[in-house]
Coordinates of C-alpha atoms and ligand atoms in Angstrom, one line a residue:
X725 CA 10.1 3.0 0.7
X726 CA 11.9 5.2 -1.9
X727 CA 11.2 2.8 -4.3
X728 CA 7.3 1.6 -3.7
X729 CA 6.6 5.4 -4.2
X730 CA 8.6 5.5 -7.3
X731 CA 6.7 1.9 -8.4
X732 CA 3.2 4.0 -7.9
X733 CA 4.6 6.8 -10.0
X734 CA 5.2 4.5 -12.4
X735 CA 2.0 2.4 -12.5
X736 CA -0.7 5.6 -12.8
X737 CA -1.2 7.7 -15.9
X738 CA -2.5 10.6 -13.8
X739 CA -1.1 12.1 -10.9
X740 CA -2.2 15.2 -8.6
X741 CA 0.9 16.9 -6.2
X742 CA -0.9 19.1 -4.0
X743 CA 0.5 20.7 -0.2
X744 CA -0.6 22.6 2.5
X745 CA -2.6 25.7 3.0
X746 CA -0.9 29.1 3.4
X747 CA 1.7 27.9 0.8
X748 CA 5.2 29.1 1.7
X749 CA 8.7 28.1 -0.6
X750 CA 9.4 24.6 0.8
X751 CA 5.7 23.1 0.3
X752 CA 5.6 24.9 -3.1
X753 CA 9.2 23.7 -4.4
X754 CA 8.9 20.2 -3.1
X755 CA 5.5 19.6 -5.2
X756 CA 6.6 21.4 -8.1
X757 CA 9.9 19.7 -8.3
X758 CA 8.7 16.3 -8.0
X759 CA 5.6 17.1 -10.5
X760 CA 9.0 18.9 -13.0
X761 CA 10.4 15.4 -12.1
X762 CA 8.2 13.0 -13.0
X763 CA 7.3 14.8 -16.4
X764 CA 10.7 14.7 -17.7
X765 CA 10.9 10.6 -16.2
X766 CA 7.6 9.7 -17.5
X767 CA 6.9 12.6 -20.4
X768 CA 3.4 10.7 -21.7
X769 CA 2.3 11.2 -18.1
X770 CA -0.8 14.2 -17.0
X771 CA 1.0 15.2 -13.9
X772 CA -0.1 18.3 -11.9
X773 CA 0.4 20.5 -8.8
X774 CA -2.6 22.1 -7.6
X775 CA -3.2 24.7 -5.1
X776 CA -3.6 28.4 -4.1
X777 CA -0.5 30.5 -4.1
X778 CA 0.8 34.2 -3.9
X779 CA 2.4 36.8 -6.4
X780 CA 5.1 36.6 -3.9
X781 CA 6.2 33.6 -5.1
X782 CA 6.0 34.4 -8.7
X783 CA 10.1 33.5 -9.2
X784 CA 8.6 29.6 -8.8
X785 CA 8.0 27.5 -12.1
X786 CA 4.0 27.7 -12.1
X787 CA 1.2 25.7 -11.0
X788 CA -0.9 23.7 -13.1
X789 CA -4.7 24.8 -13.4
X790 CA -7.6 22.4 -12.1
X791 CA -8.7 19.7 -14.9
X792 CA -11.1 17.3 -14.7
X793 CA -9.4 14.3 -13.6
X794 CA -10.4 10.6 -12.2
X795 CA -8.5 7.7 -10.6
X796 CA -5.4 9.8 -9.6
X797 CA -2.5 9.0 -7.5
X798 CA -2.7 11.8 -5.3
X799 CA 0.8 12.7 -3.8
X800 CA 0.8 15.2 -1.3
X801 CA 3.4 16.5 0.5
X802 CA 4.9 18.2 3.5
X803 CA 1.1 18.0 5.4
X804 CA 0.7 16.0 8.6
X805 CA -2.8 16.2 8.6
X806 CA -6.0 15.9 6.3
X807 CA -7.4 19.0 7.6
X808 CA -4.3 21.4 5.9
X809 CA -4.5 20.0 2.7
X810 CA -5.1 22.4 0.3
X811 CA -7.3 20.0 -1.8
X812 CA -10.8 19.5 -2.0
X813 CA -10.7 15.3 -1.6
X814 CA -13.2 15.7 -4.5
X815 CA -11.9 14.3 -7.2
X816 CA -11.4 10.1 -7.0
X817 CA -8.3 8.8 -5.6
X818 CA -7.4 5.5 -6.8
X819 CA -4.3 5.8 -4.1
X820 CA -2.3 8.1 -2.3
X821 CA 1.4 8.9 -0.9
X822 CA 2.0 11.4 2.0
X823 CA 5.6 12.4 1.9
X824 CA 6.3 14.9 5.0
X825 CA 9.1 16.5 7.5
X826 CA 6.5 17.1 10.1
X827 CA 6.4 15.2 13.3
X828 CA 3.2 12.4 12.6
X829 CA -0.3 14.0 13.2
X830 CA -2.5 11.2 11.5
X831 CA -2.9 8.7 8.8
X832 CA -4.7 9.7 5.8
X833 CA -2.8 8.0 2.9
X834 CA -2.4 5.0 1.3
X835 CA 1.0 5.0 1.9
X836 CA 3.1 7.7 3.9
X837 CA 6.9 8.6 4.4
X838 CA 7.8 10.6 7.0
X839 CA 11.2 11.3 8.0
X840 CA 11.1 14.4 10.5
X841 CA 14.7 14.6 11.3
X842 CA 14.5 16.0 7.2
X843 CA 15.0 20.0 7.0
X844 CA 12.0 20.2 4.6
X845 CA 10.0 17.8 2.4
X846 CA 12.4 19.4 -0.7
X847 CA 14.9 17.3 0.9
X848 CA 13.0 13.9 1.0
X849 CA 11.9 14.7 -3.0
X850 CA 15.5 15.3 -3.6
X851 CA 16.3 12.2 -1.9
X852 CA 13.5 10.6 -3.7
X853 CA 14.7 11.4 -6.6
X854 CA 18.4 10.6 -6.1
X855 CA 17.7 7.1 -4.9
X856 CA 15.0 5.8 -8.0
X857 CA 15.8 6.2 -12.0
X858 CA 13.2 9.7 -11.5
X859 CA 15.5 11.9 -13.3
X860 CA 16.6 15.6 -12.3
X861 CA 18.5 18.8 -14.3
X862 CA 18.8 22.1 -14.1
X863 CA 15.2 23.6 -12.9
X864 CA 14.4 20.9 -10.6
X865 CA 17.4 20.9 -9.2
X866 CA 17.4 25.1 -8.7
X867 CA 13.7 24.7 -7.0
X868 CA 14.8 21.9 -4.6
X869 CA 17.8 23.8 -3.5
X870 CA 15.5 27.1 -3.2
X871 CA 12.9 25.1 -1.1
X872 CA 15.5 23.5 1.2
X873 CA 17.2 27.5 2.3
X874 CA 14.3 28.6 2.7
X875 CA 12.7 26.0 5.2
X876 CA 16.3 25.9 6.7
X877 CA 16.2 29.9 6.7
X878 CA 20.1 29.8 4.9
X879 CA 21.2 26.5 6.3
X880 CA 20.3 28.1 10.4
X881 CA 18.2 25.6 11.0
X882 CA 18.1 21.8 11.1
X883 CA 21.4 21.9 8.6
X884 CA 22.5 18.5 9.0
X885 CA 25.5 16.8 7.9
X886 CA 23.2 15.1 5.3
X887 CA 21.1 17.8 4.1
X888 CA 24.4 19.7 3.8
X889 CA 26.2 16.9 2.1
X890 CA 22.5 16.6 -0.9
X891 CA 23.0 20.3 -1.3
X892 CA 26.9 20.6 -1.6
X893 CA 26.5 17.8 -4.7
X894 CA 23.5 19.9 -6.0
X895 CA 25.8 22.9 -6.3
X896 CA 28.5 21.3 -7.4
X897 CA 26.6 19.6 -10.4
X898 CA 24.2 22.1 -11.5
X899 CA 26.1 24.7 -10.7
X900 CA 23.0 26.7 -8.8
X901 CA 23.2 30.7 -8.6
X902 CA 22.8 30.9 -4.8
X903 CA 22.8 34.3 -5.0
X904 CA 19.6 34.6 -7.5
X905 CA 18.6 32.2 -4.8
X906 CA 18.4 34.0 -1.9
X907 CA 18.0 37.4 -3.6
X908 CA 14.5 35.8 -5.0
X909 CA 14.0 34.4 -1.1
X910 CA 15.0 37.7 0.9
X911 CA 14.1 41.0 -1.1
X912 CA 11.0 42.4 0.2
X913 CA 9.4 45.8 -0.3
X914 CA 10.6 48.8 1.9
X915 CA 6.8 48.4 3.4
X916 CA 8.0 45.1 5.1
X917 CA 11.3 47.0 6.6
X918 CA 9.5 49.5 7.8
X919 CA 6.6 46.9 9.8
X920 CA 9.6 45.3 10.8
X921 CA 10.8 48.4 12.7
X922 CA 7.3 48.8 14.2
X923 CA 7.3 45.0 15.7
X924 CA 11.0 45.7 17.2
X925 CA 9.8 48.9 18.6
X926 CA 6.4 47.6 19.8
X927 CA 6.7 44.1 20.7
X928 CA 5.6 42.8 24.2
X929 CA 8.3 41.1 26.1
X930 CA 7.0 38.5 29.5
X931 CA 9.8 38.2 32.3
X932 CA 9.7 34.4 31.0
X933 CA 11.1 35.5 27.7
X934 CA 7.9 35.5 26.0
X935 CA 7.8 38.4 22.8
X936 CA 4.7 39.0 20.9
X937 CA 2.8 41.5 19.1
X938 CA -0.8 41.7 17.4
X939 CA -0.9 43.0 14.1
X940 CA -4.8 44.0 12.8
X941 CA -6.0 46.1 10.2
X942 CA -5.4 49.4 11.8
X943 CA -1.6 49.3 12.0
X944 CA -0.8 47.0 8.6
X945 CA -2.9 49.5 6.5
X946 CA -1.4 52.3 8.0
X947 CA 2.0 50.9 6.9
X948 CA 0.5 48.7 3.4
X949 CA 1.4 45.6 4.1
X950 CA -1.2 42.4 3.9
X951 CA -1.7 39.9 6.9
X952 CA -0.1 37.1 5.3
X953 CA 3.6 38.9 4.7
X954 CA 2.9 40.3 8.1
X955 CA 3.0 36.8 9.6
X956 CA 5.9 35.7 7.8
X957 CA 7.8 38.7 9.9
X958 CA 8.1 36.5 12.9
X959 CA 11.0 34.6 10.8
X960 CA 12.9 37.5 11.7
X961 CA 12.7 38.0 15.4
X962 CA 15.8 35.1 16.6
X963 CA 18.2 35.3 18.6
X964 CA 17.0 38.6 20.7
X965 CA 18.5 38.4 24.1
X966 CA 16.2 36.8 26.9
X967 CA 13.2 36.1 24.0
X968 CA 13.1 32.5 24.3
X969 CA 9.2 32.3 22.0
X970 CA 8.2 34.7 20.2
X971 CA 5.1 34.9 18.2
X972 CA 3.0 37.5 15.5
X973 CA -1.2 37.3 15.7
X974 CA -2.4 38.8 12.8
X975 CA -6.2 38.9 11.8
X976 CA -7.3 37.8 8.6
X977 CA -10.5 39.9 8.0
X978 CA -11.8 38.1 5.0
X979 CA -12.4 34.7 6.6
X980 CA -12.6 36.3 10.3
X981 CA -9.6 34.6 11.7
X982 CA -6.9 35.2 13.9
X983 CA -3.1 33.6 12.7
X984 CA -0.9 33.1 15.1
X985 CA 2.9 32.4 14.0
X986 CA 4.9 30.9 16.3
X987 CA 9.1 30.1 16.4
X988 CA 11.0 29.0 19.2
X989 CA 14.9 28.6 20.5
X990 CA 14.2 26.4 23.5
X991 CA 10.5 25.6 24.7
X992 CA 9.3 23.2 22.6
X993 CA 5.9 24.4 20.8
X994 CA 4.2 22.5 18.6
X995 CA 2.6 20.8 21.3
X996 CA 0.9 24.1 22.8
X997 CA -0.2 24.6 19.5
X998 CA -1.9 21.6 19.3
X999 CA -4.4 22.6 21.9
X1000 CA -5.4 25.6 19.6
X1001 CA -6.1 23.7 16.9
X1002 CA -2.8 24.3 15.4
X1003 CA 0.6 22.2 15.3
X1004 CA 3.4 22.4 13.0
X1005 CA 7.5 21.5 14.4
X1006 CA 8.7 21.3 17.6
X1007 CA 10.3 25.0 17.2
X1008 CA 8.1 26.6 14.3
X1009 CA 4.5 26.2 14.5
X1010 CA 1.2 27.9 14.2
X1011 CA -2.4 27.8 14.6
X1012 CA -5.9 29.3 13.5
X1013 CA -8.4 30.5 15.8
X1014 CA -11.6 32.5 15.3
X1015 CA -12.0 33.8 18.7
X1016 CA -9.7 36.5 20.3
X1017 CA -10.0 34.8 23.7
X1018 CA -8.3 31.8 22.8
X1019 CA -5.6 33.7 21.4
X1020 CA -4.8 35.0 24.7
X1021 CA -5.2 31.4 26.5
X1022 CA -2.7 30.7 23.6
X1023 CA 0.2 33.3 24.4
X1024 CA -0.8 32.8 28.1
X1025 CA 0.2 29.0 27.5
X1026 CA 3.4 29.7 25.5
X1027 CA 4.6 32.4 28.1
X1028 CA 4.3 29.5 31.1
X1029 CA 6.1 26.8 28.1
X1030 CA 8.5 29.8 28.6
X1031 CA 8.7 29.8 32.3
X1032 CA 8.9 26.0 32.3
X1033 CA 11.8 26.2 30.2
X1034 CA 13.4 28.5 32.4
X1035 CA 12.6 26.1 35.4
X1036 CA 14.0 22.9 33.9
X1037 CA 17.3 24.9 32.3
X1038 CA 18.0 26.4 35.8
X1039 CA 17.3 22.6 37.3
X1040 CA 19.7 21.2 35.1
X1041 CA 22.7 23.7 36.0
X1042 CA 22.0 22.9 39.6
X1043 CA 22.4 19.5 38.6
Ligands
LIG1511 P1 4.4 29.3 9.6 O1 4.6 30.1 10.8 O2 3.1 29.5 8.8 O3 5.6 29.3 8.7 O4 4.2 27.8 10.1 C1 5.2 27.1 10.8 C2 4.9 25.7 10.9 O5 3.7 25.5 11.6 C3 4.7 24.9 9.6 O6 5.3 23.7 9.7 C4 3.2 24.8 9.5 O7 2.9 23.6 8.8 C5 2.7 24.7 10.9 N1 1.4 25.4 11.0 C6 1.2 26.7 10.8 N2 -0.1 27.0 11.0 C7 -0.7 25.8 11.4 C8 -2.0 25.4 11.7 N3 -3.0 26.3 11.7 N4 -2.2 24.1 12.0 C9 -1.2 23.2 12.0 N5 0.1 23.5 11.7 C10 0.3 24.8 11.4

């Protein structure tokens, strides 16, 4: 399918790259690599990658301000579903071209690849690239690499043999500064260490090896630190002893809504999610809600996915 997508690339003058809301490194690197991509490919081409972001992410190459533009191949990528497209479906769309590492949630493209056994949808655009005459160098290759250790928090998670094997010949030919890398990726204020310290000392913990904590406006001002970095802190509660979920609710005032990020090492997740409105992977998901209630029925439901876990482990032992 590599090479239909790079056939579309080809045929349209104007392309839009856009990703999903609540922009984190992978879904920023993968649509800003391939836009980088196709420019240097196709130079005559308007290509653009649209979307809200944060200063936190100010060591990316930029985004491209809105234009007025018509009859676009729209590519978007790593998004499952219509609904978490930060886009405003606006503008017209002669085709489009979903290219995403998320388990399948709907149609809504013209055509779509999806290869969830991928670490991150960097990966697929550096497969993409690899396997049509799109052409790559230094920059491209630099964002890819940053978008696949982040998704893959440092190669912990989902670090195949293959997506291993893309980075290993990315290093090796563009000889990437890893440690400008992860030195971009991981420093964070003192304000975040010191939050981090609050959740270890104040987190809830179920006798089913469910840990969560709720993180409003009281405690994050007290400390300084905004909702959305807040969230991101549940990427840093693994591999505790017993915790088997874990999850950080944190209430975004300005649009009245409760986030709940959620990351698991056994239960699988994204399917409790689901129920809330949310989704994401089968170990790191999420979901919006506006009412505080259904938060609860949502950490209620993850703390019996916990028990359930525990049930089926012991019944396979017994085995
Ligand atoms: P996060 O905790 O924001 O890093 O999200 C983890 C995973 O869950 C990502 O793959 C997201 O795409 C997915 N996710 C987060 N929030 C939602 C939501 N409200 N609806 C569907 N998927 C979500």
């Amino acid at each position: 399918m590599f090479n239909e997508i790079y056939e579309k690339i080809k045929k349209y003058d104007t392309i839009v790259i856009v990703r999903h809301i609540g922009a984190d490194p992978d879904a920023l690197c993968s649509q800003i690599a391939l836009r980088d991509s196709i420019k240097l490919t196709f130079p005559k081409k308007r290509v653009f990658s649209w979307g809200s972001t944060s200063t936190r992410f100010n060591y990316l190459p930029k985004l491209d301000r809105l234009e007025e533009v018509s009859d676009i191949l729209l590519i978007v990528v790593d998004t499952p579903d219509k609904k978490r497209v930060d886009f405003s479906f606006t503008t017209s769309i002669d085709y489009s071209i979903k290219i995403d590492h998320h388990p399948f949630v709907e149609k809504f493209c013209d055509l779509e690849y999806i290869d969830d056994t991928a670490s991150s949808a960097s990966e697929i655009v550096l497969e993409l690239i690899n396997e049509t005459p799109l052409v790559n160098n230094f920059d491209i290759a630099n964002t890819i690499f940053t978008g696949i250790a982040s998704d893959t928090n440092r190669f912990m998670f989902n670090a195949s043999s293959k997506v291993l094997g893309l980075c290993s010949r990315l290093l090796e030919e563009y000889k990437i500064d890893t440690q400008l890398v992860y030195s971009n990726l991981y420093t964070r204020p003192l304000t975040e260490v010191r939050l981090q310290g609050y959740i270890g000392l104040n987190m809830k913990v179920t006798e089913n090896g469910f840990g969560y904590i709720k993180l409003f406006d009281d405690v994050l001002n007290n400390l300084s630190v905004d909702s959305g970095s807040a969230g991101n802190m549940v990427n840093t509660f693994n591999y505790i002893e017993g915790v088997y979920v874990w999850a950080v609710v944190t209430k975004d005032s300005k649009n009245d809504l409760f986030k709940v990020n959620i990351r698991s090492r056994g239960p699988v997740i994204n399917s409790v999610a689901e129920k809330y409105n949310g989704g994401g992977h089968k170990f790191a998901s999420g979901a919006r809600i506006h009412d505080e209630e259904q938060v609860d029925l949502l950490l209620k439901d993850l703390d019996l996915a916990c028990l359930k876990y525990i049930e089926e482990e012991v019944a396979k032992n017994e085995d």
